[in-house]
Amino acid sequence: ILTLNNAVTVQVYPNPATDVLNISWTQQTTGTARLMITDVTGRNVYTSTVEINAATGHTQADLSSLKPGIYFISIKSDNISYTDKLIKE
């Protein structure tokens, strides 16, 4: 869980993940964010545009195409800057 300037809290779960990754956030924020997953060598293996909807506060990413391993996830928008380690089972 990451809180950025007391504005937006981002939670990515489950971690370790299988095929679906849940992403949730707090605060009344809307727009789009860039979701990127890189492998341990820094190679981009997944990129998506995530719709940030204040009404739901939640979205999902399909990780079924990723092989099991260790990755790094990054979510960036005007209001969100989140980076963390992600384990895919």
PDB file of C-alpha atoms in Angstrom, residues 30-58:
ATOM      1  CA  THR A  30     -10.652   9.916 -12.190  1.00  0.00           C
ATOM      2  CA  GLY A  31      -8.785   9.628 -15.465  1.00  0.00           C
ATOM      3  CA  THR A  32      -6.333   7.137 -16.860  1.00  0.00           C
ATOM      4  CA  ALA A  33      -3.107   5.666 -15.554  1.00  0.00           C
ATOM      5  CA  ARG A  34      -0.310   3.770 -17.271  1.00  0.00           C
ATOM      6  CA  LEU A  35       0.285   0.276 -15.903  1.00  0.00           C
ATOM      7  CA  MET A  36       3.647  -1.264 -16.779  1.00  0.00           C
ATOM      8  CA  ILE A  37       5.179  -4.536 -15.665  1.00  0.00           C
ATOM      9  CA  THR A  38       8.858  -5.221 -16.274  1.00  0.00           C
ATOM     10  CA  ASP A  39      10.924  -8.337 -15.673  1.00  0.00           C
ATOM     11  CA  VAL A  40      14.072  -8.355 -13.546  1.00  0.00           C
ATOM     12  CA  THR A  41      16.201  -7.429 -16.571  1.00  0.00           C
ATOM     13  CA  GLY A  42      14.129  -4.258 -17.101  1.00  0.00           C
ATOM     14  CA  ARG A  43      12.339  -5.570 -20.207  1.00  0.00           C
ATOM     15  CA  ASN A  44       8.749  -4.363 -20.494  1.00  0.00           C
ATOM     16  CA  VAL A  45       6.477  -7.439 -20.505  1.00  0.00           C
ATOM     17  CA  TYR A  46       3.037  -5.869 -19.960  1.00  0.00           C
ATOM     18  CA  THR A  47       1.612  -2.422 -20.660  1.00  0.00           C
ATOM     19  CA  SER A  48      -1.949  -1.268 -20.246  1.00  0.00           C
ATOM     20  CA  THR A  49      -3.985   1.873 -19.830  1.00  0.00           C
ATOM     21  CA  VAL A  50      -6.052   1.686 -16.658  1.00  0.00           C
ATOM     22  CA  GLU A  51      -9.271   3.643 -16.293  1.00  0.00           C
ATOM     23  CA  ILE A  52      -9.386   5.251 -12.868  1.00  0.00           C
ATOM     24  CA  ASN A  53     -13.013   5.518 -11.844  1.00  0.00           C
ATOM     25  CA  ALA A  54     -13.748   7.273  -8.578  1.00  0.00           C
ATOM     26  CA  ALA A  55     -17.097   5.494  -8.299  1.00  0.00           C
ATOM     27  CA  THR A  56     -15.601   1.996  -8.233  1.00  0.00           C
ATOM     28  CA  GLY A  57     -12.096   2.635  -6.916  1.00  0.00           C
ATOM     29  CA  HIS A  58     -11.012  -0.680  -8.400  1.00  0.00           C
TER      30      HIS A  58
END
